[in-house]
Each structure stands twice: as structure tokens, then as C-alpha cells.
PDB file of C-alpha atoms in Angstrom:
ATOM      1  CA  MET A   1      53.675  92.982 127.501  1.00  0.00           C
ATOM      2  CA  LYS A   2      53.292  92.017 131.125  1.00  0.00           C
ATOM      3  CA  HIS A   3      56.515  91.322 132.996  1.00  0.00           C
ATOM      4  CA  THR A   4      57.881  90.796 136.446  1.00  0.00           C
ATOM      5  CA  THR A   5      61.411  90.701 137.752  1.00  0.00           C
ATOM      6  CA  SER A   6      61.644  86.997 136.973  1.00  0.00           C
ATOM      7  CA  SER A   7      59.823  86.425 133.687  1.00  0.00           C
ATOM      8  CA  ALA A   8      58.410  88.013 130.561  1.00  0.00           C
ATOM      9  CA  ARG A   9      55.071  86.997 129.041  1.00  0.00           C
ATOM     10  CA  ILE A  10      54.061  87.533 125.442  1.00  0.00           C
ATOM     11  CA  GLY A  11      50.707  85.970 124.584  1.00  0.00           C
ATOM     12  CA  THR A  12      50.868  82.474 126.037  1.00  0.00           C
ATOM     13  CA  VAL A  13      54.666  82.191 125.884  1.00  0.00           C
ATOM     14  CA  SER A  14      56.544  82.790 129.098  1.00  0.00           C
ATOM     15  CA  ALA A  15      60.329  82.988 129.413  1.00  0.00           C
ATOM     16  CA  PRO A  16      62.773  83.989 132.119  1.00  0.00           C
ATOM     17  CA  LEU A  17      64.027  87.552 131.664  1.00  0.00           C
ATOM     18  CA  SER A  18      67.550  86.146 131.543  1.00  0.00           C
ATOM     19  CA  SER A  19      66.665  84.664 128.138  1.00  0.00           C
ATOM     20  CA  VAL A  20      65.525  88.032 126.707  1.00  0.00           C
ATOM     21  CA  ARG A  21      68.186  89.766 124.593  1.00  0.00           C
ATOM     22  CA  ILE A  22      68.249  93.349 123.351  1.00  0.00           C
ATOM     23  CA  VAL A  23      69.378  93.405 119.715  1.00  0.00           C
ATOM     24  CA  ALA A  24      70.172  96.842 118.293  1.00  0.00           C
ATOM     25  CA  HIS A  25      68.777  96.858 114.747  1.00  0.00           C
ATOM     26  CA  ARG A  26      71.482  98.305 112.488  1.00  0.00           C
ATOM     27  CA  GLY A  27      73.129  99.494 115.702  1.00  0.00           C
ATOM     28  CA  ALA A  28      71.581 102.334 117.699  1.00  0.00           C
ATOM     29  CA  SER A  29      69.935 103.443 114.464  1.00  0.00           C
ATOM     30  CA  ALA A  30      67.412 105.737 116.161  1.00  0.00           C
ATOM     31  CA  ASP A  31      70.288 107.849 117.484  1.00  0.00           C
ATOM     32  CA  ALA A  32      73.119 107.469 114.943  1.00  0.00           C
ATOM     33  CA  PRO A  33      73.409 106.653 111.227  1.00  0.00           C
ATOM     34  CA  GLU A  34      72.404 103.022 110.725  1.00  0.00           C
ATOM     35  CA  ASN A  35      75.001 100.330 110.091  1.00  0.00           C
ATOM     36  CA  THR A  36      77.952 102.592 110.958  1.00  0.00           C
ATOM     37  CA  LEU A  37      80.676 102.381 113.571  1.00  0.00           C
ATOM     38  CA  PRO A  38      79.106 105.229 115.612  1.00  0.00           C
ATOM     39  CA  ALA A  39      75.756 103.391 115.637  1.00  0.00           C
ATOM     40  CA  PHE A  40      77.414 100.186 116.807  1.00  0.00           C
ATOM     41  CA  ALA A  41      79.524 101.912 119.486  1.00  0.00           C
ATOM     42  CA  LEU A  42      76.445 103.704 120.777  1.00  0.00           C
ATOM     43  CA  ALA A  43      74.493 100.425 120.882  1.00  0.00           C
ATOM     44  CA  TRP A  44      77.187  98.927 123.116  1.00  0.00           C
ATOM     45  CA  GLU A  45      77.111 102.063 125.325  1.00  0.00           C
ATOM     46  CA  GLN A  46      73.336 101.681 125.585  1.00  0.00           C
ATOM     47  CA  GLN A  47      73.876  98.118 126.880  1.00  0.00           C
ATOM     48  CA  ALA A  48      72.624  96.194 123.840  1.00  0.00           C
ATOM     49  CA  ASP A  49      73.303  92.467 124.078  1.00  0.00           C
ATOM     50  CA  ALA A  50      73.805  92.207 120.322  1.00  0.00           C
ATOM     51  CA  ILE A  51      73.832  94.256 117.155  1.00  0.00           C
ATOM     52  CA  GLU A  52      72.216  93.322 113.875  1.00  0.00           C
ATOM     53  CA  MET A  53      73.788  94.483 110.640  1.00  0.00           C
ATOM     54  CA  ASP A  54      73.536  93.903 106.913  1.00  0.00           C
ATOM     55  CA  VAL A  55      76.474  93.110 104.638  1.00  0.00           C
ATOM     56  CA  HIS A  56      77.188  93.108 100.916  1.00  0.00           C
ATOM     57  CA  LEU A  57      80.138  92.088  98.787  1.00  0.00           C
ATOM     58  CA  THR A  58      81.903  94.879  96.887  1.00  0.00           C
ATOM     59  CA  ARG A  59      83.340  94.630  93.381  1.00  0.00           C
ATOM     60  CA  ASP A  60      86.816  94.115  94.877  1.00  0.00           C
ATOM     61  CA  GLY A  61      85.670  91.248  97.121  1.00  0.00           C
ATOM     62  CA  ARG A  62      85.387  93.162 100.401  1.00  0.00           C
ATOM     63  CA  VAL A  63      82.457  92.888 102.816  1.00  0.00           C
ATOM     64  CA  VAL A  64      80.843  96.268 103.471  1.00  0.00           C
ATOM     65  CA  VAL A  65      78.169  96.982 106.078  1.00  0.00           C
ATOM     66  CA  LEU A  66      75.104  98.520 104.432  1.00  0.00           C
ATOM     67  CA  HIS A  67      71.438  97.544 104.255  1.00  0.00           C
ATOM     68  CA  ASP A  68      70.558  98.563 100.703  1.00  0.00           C
ATOM     69  CA  HIS A  69      72.054  97.316  97.446  1.00  0.00           C
ATOM     70  CA  ASP A  70      72.963 100.913  96.623  1.00  0.00           C
ATOM     71  CA  THR A  71      74.097 103.925  98.623  1.00  0.00           C
ATOM     72  CA  LEU A  72      71.460 106.490  97.606  1.00  0.00           C
ATOM     73  CA  ARG A  73      69.293 106.475 100.756  1.00  0.00           C
ATOM     74  CA  VAL A  74      72.152 106.918 103.226  1.00  0.00           C
ATOM     75  CA  THR A  75      74.606 108.996 101.189  1.00  0.00           C
ATOM     76  CA  GLY A  76      72.550 110.934  98.649  1.00  0.00           C
ATOM     77  CA  ARG A  77      74.714 109.500  95.859  1.00  0.00           C
ATOM     78  CA  LYS A  78      73.781 106.275  94.083  1.00  0.00           C
ATOM     79  CA  LEU A  79      76.525 103.694  93.787  1.00  0.00           C
ATOM     80  CA  LEU A  80      75.670 100.030  93.406  1.00  0.00           C
ATOM     81  CA  VAL A  81      77.646  98.096  96.003  1.00  0.00           C
ATOM     82  CA  ALA A  82      78.373  95.137  93.717  1.00  0.00           C
ATOM     83  CA  GLN A  83      79.790  97.491  91.081  1.00  0.00           C
ATOM     84  CA  SER A  84      81.866  99.624  93.459  1.00  0.00           C
ATOM     85  CA  THR A  85      85.125  99.149  95.334  1.00  0.00           C
ATOM     86  CA  LEU A  86      85.336  99.475  99.083  1.00  0.00           C
ATOM     87  CA  ALA A  87      87.403 102.655  98.658  1.00  0.00           C
ATOM     88  CA  GLU A  88      84.736 104.212  96.419  1.00  0.00           C
ATOM     89  CA  LEU A  89      82.026 103.372  98.947  1.00  0.00           C
ATOM     90  CA  GLN A  90      84.028 104.610 101.918  1.00  0.00           C
ATOM     91  CA  ALA A  91      84.655 107.949 100.195  1.00  0.00           C
ATOM     92  CA  LEU A  92      80.947 108.736 100.589  1.00  0.00           C
ATOM     93  CA  ASP A  93      79.401 110.551 103.561  1.00  0.00           C
ATOM     94  CA  ALA A  94      77.001 108.093 105.237  1.00  0.00           C
ATOM     95  CA  GLY A  95      76.181 110.282 108.225  1.00  0.00           C
ATOM     96  CA  SER A  96      74.923 113.703 107.135  1.00  0.00           C
ATOM     97  CA  TRP A  97      71.494 112.343 106.150  1.00  0.00           C
ATOM     98  CA  LYS A  98      70.874 111.538 109.821  1.00  0.00           C
ATOM     99  CA  ASP A  99      72.188 114.752 111.350  1.00  0.00           C
ATOM    100  CA  PRO A 100      74.974 117.244 110.533  1.00  0.00           C
ATOM    101  CA  ARG A 101      76.926 116.094 113.594  1.00  0.00           C
ATOM    102  CA  TRP A 102      77.460 112.736 111.837  1.00  0.00           C
ATOM    103  CA  ALA A 103      78.954 114.342 108.703  1.00  0.00           C
ATOM    104  CA  GLY A 104      81.897 112.383 107.368  1.00  0.00           C
ATOM    105  CA  THR A 105      80.785 109.038 108.808  1.00  0.00           C
ATOM    106  CA  ARG A 106      81.716 106.325 106.353  1.00  0.00           C
ATOM    107  CA  LEU A 107      80.428 102.879 105.527  1.00  0.00           C
ATOM    108  CA  PRO A 108      82.439 100.320 107.527  1.00  0.00           C
ATOM    109  CA  GLU A 109      83.981  97.090 106.364  1.00  0.00           C
ATOM    110  CA  LEU A 110      82.835  94.084 108.380  1.00  0.00           C
ATOM    111  CA  GLY A 111      86.350  93.539 109.770  1.00  0.00           C
ATOM    112  CA  GLU A 112      86.210  96.964 111.443  1.00  0.00           C
ATOM    113  CA  VAL A 113      82.966  96.052 113.161  1.00  0.00           C
ATOM    114  CA  LEU A 114      84.293  92.669 114.275  1.00  0.00           C
ATOM    115  CA  ALA A 115      87.290  94.382 115.865  1.00  0.00           C
ATOM    116  CA  GLY A 116      85.023  96.482 118.095  1.00  0.00           C
ATOM    117  CA  VAL A 117      82.749  93.823 119.570  1.00  0.00           C
ATOM    118  CA  PRO A 118      83.014  93.777 123.377  1.00  0.00           C
ATOM    119  CA  ALA A 119      83.544  90.453 125.115  1.00  0.00           C
ATOM    120  CA  GLY A 120      80.302  88.642 125.818  1.00  0.00           C
ATOM    121  CA  LYS A 121      78.320  90.503 123.149  1.00  0.00           C
ATOM    122  CA  ARG A 122      76.770  89.024 119.996  1.00  0.00           C
ATOM    123  CA  LEU A 123      76.487  89.873 116.309  1.00  0.00           C
ATOM    124  CA  VAL A 124      73.630  89.080 113.970  1.00  0.00           C
ATOM    125  CA  ILE A 125      74.898  89.466 110.418  1.00  0.00           C
ATOM    126  CA  GLU A 126      72.413  89.430 107.540  1.00  0.00           C
ATOM    127  CA  LEU A 127      74.002  88.311 104.279  1.00  0.00           C
ATOM    128  CA  LYS A 128      72.424  90.349 101.497  1.00  0.00           C
ATOM    129  CA  ASP A 129      74.226  88.726  98.547  1.00  0.00           C
ATOM    130  CA  GLY A 130      74.739  85.208  97.231  1.00  0.00           C
ATOM    131  CA  PRO A 131      77.150  82.322  97.748  1.00  0.00           C
ATOM    132  CA  GLU A 132      80.041  84.458  96.462  1.00  0.00           C
ATOM    133  CA  MET A 133      80.119  85.918  99.984  1.00  0.00           C
ATOM    134  CA  ALA A 134      81.109  82.596 101.567  1.00  0.00           C
ATOM    135  CA  VAL A 135      84.902  82.818 101.254  1.00  0.00           C
ATOM    136  CA  PRO A 136      85.281  86.502 102.223  1.00  0.00           C
ATOM    137  CA  MET A 137      82.919  85.986 105.171  1.00  0.00           C
ATOM    138  CA  ARG A 138      84.794  82.882 106.317  1.00  0.00           C
ATOM    139  CA  ASP A 139      88.125  84.664 106.111  1.00  0.00           C
ATOM    140  CA  LEU A 140      86.906  87.696 108.077  1.00  0.00           C
ATOM    141  CA  LEU A 141      85.226  85.624 110.770  1.00  0.00           C
ATOM    142  CA  LEU A 142      88.214  83.316 111.242  1.00  0.00           C
ATOM    143  CA  ALA A 143      90.620  86.276 111.474  1.00  0.00           C
ATOM    144  CA  ALA A 144      88.481  88.158 114.012  1.00  0.00           C
ATOM    145  CA  ARG A 145      88.946  88.023 117.753  1.00  0.00           C
ATOM    146  CA  THR A 146      85.169  87.716 118.110  1.00  0.00           C
ATOM    147  CA  PRO A 147      84.364  84.064 118.896  1.00  0.00           C
ATOM    148  CA  LEU A 148      82.370  82.316 116.177  1.00  0.00           C
ATOM    149  CA  SER A 149      79.944  81.195 118.870  1.00  0.00           C
ATOM    150  CA  SER A 150      78.995  84.885 119.270  1.00  0.00           C
ATOM    151  CA  VAL A 151      78.013  85.320 115.624  1.00  0.00           C
ATOM    152  CA  ASP A 152      74.680  84.460 114.020  1.00  0.00           C
ATOM    153  CA  LEU A 153      74.408  84.560 110.239  1.00  0.00           C
ATOM    154  CA  ILE A 154      70.991  85.125 108.691  1.00  0.00           C
ATOM    155  CA  GLY A 155      69.844  85.487 105.110  1.00  0.00           C
ATOM    156  CA  PHE A 156      67.102  84.786 102.610  1.00  0.00           C
ATOM    157  CA  GLY A 157      68.890  82.613 100.043  1.00  0.00           C
ATOM    158  CA  TYR A 158      69.171  78.904 100.758  1.00  0.00           C
ATOM    159  CA  ASP A 159      72.295  78.565  98.565  1.00  0.00           C
ATOM    160  CA  THR A 160      73.983  81.417 100.407  1.00  0.00           C
ATOM    161  CA  MET A 161      73.192  80.072 103.852  1.00  0.00           C
ATOM    162  CA  ALA A 162      74.154  76.484 102.944  1.00  0.00           C
TER     163      ALA A 162
END
């Protein structure tokens, strides 16, 4: 990529650098356990403009931040999110797989993440489940101090996104 102080050029597309945004994928996931509060806090410290995260609905109707449909990859113990309560999921260690210093890191609920978004920053939230997420997502987003204009929702299911 060729760039100057005033623009960035990718192929034949040119844009002012002011329109380029750094989005931390699953937080600062190269340095901290993905989709966790430490990863998100570190992304803000590293001057990310936005963080991207993935969310699922738990058995008890809570929105948990986790990429996979189960916890095996990031906790070493397989619980299906849709069949587990938030408390069961948060009892797992979601940090040790990354490094021993992250031992005891838990899976966050979306409301916890929303509470920590600095002013002027953005969220990209990928909805991993179906339309049943609509009401819990609406309630969390309306209760948060993060402006709705700072939140982008993405997903793969038309029914969910509609």
C-alpha cells in the first residue's frame, strides 16, 4: 500500500487518511485473549478507532461475547453457548489458552463491553445467532451510554439483520 500524509491508495481506490479507521478484530487479539475485556481495553490503549466482536445468546437470554458457538477453543472445556447460562460460561477460564498471565479472564456479557467504550470510539458487533437476539440486543443497546450512532451491527442471516 502506497500512502502519503494526506491519502491512502489501494489499487485504484484513493481515500483521505482521515477516512481510514483501525478496527481491532476481537479486540487486541494478537496481544490478549480475543473477545475479552482485557483485549478490548488494550485495543483502546493501542488507539484503535473501533473494536469488532462476536455475540451469542445464552440459554438464559443474555448476550455473551464469544466468536464460536461453543467454548472449547478458548477455554479447553466444551459448553454450547445456546445451552448454557451466562453464569456457567463466565465460570470458565477464557484467558489461559493465550498466556498464563491471562488466567482467570472470563467471557464478558455485551453490557460490560458497552460500558467501557470511550467517547468517540465505535463498535462493530457481529450477531452470530438468529432473530431471537433482537430483543436482548435492543434492550442492551438502548440502556448503554454508547450512542447508537457509534454501533454497527453485522451478521450473515437476513432474518436476524432485518
